[in-house]
PDB file of C-alpha atoms in Angstrom:
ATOM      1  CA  UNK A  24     -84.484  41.731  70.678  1.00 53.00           C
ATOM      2  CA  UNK A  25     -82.015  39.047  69.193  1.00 68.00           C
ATOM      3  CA  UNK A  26     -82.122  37.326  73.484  1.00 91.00           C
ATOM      4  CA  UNK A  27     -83.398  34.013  74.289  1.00 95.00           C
ATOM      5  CA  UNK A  28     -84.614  34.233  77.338  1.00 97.00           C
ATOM      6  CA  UNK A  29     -84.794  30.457  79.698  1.00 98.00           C
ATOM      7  CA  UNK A  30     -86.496  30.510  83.052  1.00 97.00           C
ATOM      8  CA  UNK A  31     -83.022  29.480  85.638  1.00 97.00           C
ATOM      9  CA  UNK A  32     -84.518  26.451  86.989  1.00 98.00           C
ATOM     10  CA  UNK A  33     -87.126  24.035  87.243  1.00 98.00           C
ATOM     11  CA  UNK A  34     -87.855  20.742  88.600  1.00 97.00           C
ATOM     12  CA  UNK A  35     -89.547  17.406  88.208  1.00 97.00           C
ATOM     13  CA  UNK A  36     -90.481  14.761  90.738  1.00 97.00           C
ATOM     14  CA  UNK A  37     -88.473  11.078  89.228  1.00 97.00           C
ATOM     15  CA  UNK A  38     -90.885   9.716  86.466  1.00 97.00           C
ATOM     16  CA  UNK A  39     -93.323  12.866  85.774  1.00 97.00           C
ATOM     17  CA  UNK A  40     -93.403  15.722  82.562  1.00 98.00           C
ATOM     18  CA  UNK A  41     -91.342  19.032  82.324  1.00 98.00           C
ATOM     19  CA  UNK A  42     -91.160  21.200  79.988  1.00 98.00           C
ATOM     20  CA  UNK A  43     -88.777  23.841  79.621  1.00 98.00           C
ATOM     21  CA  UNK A  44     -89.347  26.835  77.977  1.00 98.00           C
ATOM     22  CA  UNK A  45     -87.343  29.765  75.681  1.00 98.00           C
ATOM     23  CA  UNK A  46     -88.635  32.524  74.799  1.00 97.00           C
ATOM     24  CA  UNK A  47     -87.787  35.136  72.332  1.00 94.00           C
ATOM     25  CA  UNK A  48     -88.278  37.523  68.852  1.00 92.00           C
ATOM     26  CA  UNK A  49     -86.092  35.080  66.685  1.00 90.00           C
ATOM     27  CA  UNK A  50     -88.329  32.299  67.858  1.00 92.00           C
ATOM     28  CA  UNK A  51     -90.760  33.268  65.270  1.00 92.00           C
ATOM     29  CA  UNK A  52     -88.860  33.276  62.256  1.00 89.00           C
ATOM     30  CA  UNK A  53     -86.650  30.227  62.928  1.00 91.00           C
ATOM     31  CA  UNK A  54     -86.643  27.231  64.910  1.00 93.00           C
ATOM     32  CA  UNK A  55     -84.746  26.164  68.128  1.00 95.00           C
ATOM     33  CA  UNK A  56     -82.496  23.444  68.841  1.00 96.00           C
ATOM     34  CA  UNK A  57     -82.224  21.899  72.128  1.00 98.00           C
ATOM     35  CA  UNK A  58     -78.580  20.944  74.105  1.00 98.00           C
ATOM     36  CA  UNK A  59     -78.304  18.970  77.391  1.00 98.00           C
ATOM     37  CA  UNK A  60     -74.827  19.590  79.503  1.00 98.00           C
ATOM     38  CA  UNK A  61     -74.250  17.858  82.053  1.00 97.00           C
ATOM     39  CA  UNK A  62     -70.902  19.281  84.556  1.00 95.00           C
ATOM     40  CA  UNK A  63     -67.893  19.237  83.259  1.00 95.00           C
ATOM     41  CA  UNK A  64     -68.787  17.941  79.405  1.00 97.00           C
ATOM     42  CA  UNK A  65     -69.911  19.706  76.266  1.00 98.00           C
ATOM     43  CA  UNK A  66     -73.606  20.110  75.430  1.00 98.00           C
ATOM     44  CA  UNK A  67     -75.292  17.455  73.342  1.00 98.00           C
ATOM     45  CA  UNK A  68     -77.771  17.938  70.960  1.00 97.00           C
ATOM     46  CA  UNK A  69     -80.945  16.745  72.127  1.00 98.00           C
ATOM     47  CA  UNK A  70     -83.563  18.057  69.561  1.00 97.00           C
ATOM     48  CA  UNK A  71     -83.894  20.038  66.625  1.00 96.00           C
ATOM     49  CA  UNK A  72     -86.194  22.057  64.301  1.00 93.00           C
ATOM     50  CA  UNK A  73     -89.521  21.587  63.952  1.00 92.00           C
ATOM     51  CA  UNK A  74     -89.553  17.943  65.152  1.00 94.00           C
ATOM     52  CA  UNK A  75     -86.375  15.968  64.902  1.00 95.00           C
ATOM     53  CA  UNK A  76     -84.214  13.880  67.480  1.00 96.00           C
ATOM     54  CA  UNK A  77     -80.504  13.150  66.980  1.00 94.00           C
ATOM     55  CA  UNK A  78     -80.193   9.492  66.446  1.00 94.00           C
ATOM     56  CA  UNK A  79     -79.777   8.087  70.101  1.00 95.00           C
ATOM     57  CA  UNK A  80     -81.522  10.482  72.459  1.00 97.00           C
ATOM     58  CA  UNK A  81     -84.766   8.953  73.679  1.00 96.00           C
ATOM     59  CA  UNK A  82     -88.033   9.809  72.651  1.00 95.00           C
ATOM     60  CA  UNK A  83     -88.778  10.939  75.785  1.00 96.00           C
ATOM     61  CA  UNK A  84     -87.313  14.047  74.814  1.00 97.00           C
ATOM     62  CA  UNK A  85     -89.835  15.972  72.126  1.00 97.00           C
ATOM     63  CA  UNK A  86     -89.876  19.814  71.066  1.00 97.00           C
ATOM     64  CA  UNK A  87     -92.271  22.580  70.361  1.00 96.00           C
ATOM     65  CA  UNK A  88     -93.406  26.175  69.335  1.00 96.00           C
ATOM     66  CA  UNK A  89     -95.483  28.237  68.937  1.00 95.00           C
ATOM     67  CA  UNK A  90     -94.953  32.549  68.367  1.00 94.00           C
ATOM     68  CA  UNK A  91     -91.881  33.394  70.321  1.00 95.00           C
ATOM     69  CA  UNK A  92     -91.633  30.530  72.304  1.00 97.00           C
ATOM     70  CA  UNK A  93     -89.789  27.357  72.130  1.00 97.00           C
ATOM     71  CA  UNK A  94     -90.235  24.395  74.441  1.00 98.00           C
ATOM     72  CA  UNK A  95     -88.774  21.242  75.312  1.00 98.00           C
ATOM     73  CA  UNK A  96     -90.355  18.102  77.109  1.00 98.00           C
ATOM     74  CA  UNK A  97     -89.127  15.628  78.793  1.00 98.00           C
ATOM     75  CA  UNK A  98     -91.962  12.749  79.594  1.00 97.00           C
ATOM     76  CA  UNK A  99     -91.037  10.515  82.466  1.00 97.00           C
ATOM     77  CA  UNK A 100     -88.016  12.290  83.756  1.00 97.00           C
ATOM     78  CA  UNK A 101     -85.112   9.881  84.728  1.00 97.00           C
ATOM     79  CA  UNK A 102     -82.173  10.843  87.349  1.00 96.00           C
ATOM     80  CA  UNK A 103     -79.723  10.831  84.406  1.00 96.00           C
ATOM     81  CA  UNK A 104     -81.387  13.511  82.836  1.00 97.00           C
ATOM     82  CA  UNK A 105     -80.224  16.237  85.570  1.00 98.00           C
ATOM     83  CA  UNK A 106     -78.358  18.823  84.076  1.00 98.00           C
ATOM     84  CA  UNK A 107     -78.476  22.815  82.149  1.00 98.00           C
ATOM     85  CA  UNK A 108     -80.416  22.661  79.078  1.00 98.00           C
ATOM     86  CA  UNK A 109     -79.787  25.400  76.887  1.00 98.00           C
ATOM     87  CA  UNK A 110     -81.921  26.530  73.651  1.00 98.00           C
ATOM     88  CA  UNK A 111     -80.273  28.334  70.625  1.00 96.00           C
ATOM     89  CA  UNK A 112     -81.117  29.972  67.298  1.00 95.00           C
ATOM     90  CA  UNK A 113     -79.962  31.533  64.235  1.00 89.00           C
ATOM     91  CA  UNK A 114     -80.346  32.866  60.847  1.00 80.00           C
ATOM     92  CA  UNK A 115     -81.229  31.215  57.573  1.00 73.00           C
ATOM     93  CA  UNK A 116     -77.601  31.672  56.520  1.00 76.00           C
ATOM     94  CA  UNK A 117     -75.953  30.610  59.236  1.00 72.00           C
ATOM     95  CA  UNK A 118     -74.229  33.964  60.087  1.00 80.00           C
ATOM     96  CA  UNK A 119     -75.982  34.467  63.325  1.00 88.00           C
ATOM     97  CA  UNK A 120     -76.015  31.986  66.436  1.00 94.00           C
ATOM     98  CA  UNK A 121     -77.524  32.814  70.044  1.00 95.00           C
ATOM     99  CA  UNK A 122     -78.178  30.276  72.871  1.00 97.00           C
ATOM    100  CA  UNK A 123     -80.463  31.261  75.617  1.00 97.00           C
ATOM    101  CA  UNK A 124     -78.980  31.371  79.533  1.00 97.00           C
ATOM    102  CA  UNK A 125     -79.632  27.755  80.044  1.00 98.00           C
ATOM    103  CA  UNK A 126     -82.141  25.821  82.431  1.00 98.00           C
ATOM    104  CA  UNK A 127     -80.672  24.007  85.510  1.00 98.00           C
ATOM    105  CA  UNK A 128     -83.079  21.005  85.700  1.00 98.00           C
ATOM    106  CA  UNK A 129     -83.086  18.912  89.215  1.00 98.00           C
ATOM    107  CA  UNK A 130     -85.038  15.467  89.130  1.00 97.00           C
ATOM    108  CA  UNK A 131     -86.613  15.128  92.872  1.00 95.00           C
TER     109      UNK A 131
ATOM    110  CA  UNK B   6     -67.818   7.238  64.922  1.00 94.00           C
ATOM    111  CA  UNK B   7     -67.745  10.627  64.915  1.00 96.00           C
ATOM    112  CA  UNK B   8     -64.773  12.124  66.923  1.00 97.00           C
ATOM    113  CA  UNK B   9     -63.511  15.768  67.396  1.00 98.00           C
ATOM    114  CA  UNK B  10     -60.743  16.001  69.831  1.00 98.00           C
ATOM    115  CA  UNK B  11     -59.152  19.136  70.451  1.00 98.00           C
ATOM    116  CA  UNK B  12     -55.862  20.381  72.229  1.00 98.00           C
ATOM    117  CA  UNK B  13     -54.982  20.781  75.907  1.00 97.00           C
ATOM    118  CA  UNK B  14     -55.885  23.449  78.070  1.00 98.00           C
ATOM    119  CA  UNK B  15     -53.516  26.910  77.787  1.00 98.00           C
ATOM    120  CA  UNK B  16     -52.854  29.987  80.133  1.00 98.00           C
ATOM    121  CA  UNK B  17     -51.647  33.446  78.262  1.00 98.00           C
ATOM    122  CA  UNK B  18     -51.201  36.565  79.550  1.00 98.00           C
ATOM    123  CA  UNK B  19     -53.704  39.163  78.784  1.00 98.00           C
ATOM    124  CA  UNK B  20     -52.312  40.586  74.875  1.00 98.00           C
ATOM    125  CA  UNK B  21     -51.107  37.516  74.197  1.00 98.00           C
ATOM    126  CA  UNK B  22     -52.789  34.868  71.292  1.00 98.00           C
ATOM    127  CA  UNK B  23     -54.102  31.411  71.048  1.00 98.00           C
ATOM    128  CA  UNK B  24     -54.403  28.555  68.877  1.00 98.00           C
ATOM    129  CA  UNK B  25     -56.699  25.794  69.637  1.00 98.00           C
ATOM    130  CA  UNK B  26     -56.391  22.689  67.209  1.00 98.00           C
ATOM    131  CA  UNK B  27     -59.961  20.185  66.464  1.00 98.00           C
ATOM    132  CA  UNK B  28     -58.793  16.956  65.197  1.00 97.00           C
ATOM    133  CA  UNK B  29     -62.183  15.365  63.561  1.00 96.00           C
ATOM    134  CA  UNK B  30     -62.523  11.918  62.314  1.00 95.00           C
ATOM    135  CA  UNK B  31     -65.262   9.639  61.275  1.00 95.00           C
ATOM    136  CA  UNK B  32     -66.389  11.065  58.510  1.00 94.00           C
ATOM    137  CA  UNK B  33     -65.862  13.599  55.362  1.00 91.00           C
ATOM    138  CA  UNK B  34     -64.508  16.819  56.397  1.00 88.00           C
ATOM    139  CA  UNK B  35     -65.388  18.256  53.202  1.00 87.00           C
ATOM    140  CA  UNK B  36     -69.416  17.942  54.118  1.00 90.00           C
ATOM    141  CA  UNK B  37     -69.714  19.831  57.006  1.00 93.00           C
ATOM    142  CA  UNK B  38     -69.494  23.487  58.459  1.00 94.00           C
ATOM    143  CA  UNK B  39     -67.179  23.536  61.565  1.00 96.00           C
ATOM    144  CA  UNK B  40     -68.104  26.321  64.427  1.00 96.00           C
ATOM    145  CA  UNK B  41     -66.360  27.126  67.051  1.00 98.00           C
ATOM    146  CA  UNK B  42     -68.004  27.843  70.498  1.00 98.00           C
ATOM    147  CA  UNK B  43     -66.995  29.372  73.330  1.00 98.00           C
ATOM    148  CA  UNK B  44     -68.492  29.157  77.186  1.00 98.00           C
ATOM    149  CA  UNK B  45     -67.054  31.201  79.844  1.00 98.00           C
ATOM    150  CA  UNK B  46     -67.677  29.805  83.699  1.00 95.00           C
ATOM    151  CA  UNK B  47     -71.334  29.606  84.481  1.00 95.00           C
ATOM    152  CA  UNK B  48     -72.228  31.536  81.315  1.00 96.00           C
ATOM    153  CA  UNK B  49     -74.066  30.146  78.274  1.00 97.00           C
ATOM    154  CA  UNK B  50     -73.012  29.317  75.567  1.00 97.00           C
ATOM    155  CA  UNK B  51     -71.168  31.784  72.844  1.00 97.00           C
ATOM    156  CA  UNK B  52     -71.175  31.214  69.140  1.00 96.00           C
ATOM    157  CA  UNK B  53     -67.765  32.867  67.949  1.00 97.00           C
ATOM    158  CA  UNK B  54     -68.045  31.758  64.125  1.00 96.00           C
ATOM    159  CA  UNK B  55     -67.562  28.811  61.196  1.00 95.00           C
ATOM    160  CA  UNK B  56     -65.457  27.495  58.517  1.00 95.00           C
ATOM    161  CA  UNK B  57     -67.554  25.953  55.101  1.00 92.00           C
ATOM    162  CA  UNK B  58     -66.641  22.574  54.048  1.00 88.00           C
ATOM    163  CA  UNK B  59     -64.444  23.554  51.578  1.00 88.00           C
ATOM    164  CA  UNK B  60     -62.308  26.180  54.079  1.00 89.00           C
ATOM    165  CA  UNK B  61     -62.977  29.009  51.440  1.00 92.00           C
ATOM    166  CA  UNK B  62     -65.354  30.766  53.552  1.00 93.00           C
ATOM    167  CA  UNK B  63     -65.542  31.778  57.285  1.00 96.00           C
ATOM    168  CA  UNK B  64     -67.655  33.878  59.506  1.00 94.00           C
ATOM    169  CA  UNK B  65     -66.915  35.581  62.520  1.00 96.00           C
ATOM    170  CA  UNK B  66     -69.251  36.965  65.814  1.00 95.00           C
ATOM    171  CA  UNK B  67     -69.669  40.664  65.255  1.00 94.00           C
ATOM    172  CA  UNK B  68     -67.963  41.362  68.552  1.00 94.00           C
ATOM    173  CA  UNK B  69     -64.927  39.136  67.831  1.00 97.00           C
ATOM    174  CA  UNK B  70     -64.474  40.226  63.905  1.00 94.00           C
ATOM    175  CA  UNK B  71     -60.463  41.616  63.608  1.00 94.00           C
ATOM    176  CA  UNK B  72     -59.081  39.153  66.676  1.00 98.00           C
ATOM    177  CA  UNK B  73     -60.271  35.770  65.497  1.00 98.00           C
ATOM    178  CA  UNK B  74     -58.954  33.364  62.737  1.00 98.00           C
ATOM    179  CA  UNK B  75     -60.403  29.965  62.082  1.00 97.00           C
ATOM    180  CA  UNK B  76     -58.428  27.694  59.318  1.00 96.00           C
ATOM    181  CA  UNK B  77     -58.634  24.017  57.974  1.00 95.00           C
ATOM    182  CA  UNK B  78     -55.939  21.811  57.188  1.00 93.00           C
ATOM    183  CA  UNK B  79     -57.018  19.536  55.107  1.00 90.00           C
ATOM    184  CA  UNK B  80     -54.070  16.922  55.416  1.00 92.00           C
ATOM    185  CA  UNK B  81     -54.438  16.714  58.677  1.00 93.00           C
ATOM    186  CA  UNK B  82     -58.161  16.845  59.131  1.00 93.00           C
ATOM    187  CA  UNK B  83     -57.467  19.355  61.788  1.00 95.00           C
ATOM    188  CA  UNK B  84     -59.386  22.504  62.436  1.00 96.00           C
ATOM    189  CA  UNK B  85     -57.741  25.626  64.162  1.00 97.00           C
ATOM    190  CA  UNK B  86     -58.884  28.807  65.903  1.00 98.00           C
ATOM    191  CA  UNK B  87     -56.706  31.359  66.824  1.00 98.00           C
ATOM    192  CA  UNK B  88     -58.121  34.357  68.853  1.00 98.00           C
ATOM    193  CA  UNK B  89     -55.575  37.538  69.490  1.00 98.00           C
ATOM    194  CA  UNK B  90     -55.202  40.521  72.036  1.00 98.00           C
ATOM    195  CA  UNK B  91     -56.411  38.293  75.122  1.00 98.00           C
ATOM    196  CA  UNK B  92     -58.281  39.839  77.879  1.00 97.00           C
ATOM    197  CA  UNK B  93     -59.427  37.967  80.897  1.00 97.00           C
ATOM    198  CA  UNK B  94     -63.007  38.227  79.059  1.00 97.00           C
ATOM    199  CA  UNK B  95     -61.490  35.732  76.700  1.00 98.00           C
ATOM    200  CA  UNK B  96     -61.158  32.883  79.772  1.00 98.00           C
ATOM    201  CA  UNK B  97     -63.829  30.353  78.858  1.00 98.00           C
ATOM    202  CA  UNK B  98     -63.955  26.588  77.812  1.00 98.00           C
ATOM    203  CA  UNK B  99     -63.553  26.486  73.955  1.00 98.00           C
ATOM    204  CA  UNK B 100     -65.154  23.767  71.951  1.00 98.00           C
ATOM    205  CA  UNK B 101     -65.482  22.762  68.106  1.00 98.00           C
ATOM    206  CA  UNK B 102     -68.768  21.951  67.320  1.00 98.00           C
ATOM    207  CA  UNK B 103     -69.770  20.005  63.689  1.00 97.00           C
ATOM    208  CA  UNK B 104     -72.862  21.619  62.249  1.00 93.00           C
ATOM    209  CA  UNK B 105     -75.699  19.065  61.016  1.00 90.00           C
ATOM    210  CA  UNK B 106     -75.116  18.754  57.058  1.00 83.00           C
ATOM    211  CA  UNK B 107     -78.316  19.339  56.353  1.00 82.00           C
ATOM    212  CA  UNK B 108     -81.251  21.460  58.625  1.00 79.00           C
ATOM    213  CA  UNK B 109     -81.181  25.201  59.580  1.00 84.00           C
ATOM    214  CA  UNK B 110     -77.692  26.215  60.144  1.00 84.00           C
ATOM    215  CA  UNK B 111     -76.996  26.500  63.830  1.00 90.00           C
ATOM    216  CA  UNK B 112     -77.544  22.771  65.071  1.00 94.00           C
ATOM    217  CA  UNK B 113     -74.367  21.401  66.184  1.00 96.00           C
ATOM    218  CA  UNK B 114     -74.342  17.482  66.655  1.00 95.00           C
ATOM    219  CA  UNK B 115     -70.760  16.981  67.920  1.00 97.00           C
ATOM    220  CA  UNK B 116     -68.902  18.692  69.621  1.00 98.00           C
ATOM    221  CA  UNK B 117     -65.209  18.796  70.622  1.00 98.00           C
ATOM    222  CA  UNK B 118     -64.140  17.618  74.881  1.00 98.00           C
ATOM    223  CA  UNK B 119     -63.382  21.253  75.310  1.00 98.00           C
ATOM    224  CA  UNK B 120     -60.389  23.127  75.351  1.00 98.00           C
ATOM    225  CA  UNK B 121     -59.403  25.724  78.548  1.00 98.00           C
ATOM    226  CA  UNK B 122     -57.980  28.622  77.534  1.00 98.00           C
ATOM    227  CA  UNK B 123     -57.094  30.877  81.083  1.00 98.00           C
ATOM    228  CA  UNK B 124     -55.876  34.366  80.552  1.00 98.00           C
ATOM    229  CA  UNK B 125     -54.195  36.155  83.814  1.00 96.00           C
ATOM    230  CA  UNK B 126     -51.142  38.054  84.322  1.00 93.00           C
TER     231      UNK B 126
END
């Protein structure tokens, strides 16, 4: 299947660890990449590849996988960071893009 | 810094075409891949295709290949996508989005504010 599959929602009490997770077939040939949208703005990158933060996003935010599944932690979850994160993959060749159906993320 | 700032929001009636301009500054537009992304409301993300650096090459989403047109003007440093034969399917926020210069080919580090494109009779 060429899906990426995101569970809708999760969320984290102000200051604790969530991960959110994306699953799919592509997953184990090629890496994901991470966006954060908040309402109303286009996504921003958030994290990339096998372990790689845009410059400016905090370090709070880290990435892994493992067989078909990507993840994405967040480590002492702030108020700010409320909002759909959405995964996405590819080909090597760049002739191929899919983003998974997003994660709404509420901070308690 | 990096800026891509595309054009204001349009309504067409369902046949009718589009052209949605990406004005990038900030840096070398002859170094990255543009894409062009496409979200309808409460809907992920849609890849719809890319330009190379050099505006010699594009590729298109299977399902859009024959309506869609993305060009370069160099002069300008503005990117275009045109999409034709509307349907209300086609209503969605549009962006730009720069892909990172070097990494696997489907990051996108900046994007465009987003461009409205409604289609209803």
């Amino acid at each position: 299947s060429s899906e990426l599959t995101q569970d809708p929602a999760v969320s984290v009490a102000l200051g604790q660890t969530v991960t959110i997770t994306c699953q799919g077939d592509s997953l184990r040939s090629f890496y994901a990449g991470w966006y954060q949208q908040r309402p109303g703005q286009a996504p921003v990158l958030v994290f990339h590849g096998k372990n790689n933060r845009p410059s400016g996003i905090p370090d709070r935010f880290s990435g892994a996988s493992s067989g078909n599944t990507a993840s994405l932690t967040i480590t002492a979850a702030q108020a700010d960071d409320e909002a759909v994160y959405y995964c996405n993959t590819g080909d090597s060749l760049g002739n191929r893009v899919i983003f998974g159906g997003g994660t709404i993320l509420t901070v308690l | 810094q990096v800026q891509l700032v595309q054009s204001g929001a349009e309504v067409r009636k369902p046949g009718a075409s589009v052209k949605v301009s990406c004005k990038a500054s900030g840096y070398t537009l002859t170094t990255y891949y543009m894409n062009w992304v496409r979200q309808a409301p409460g809907q992920r993300p849609e890849w719809m295709g890319m330009i190379n650096p050099s505006g010699s090459t594009t590729r298109y989403a299977e399902r859009l290949k024959g309506r869609i047109t993305m060009t370069r003007d160099t002069s300008t440093s503005t990117f275009y996508m045109e999409l034709r034969s509307l349907t209300s399917e086609d209503t969605a926020v549009y962006y730009c989005a720069r892909r990172l210069q070097f990494g696997d080919p489907y990051y996108f580090d900046h994007w465009g504010q987003g461009t409205l494109v409604a289609v209803s009779t």
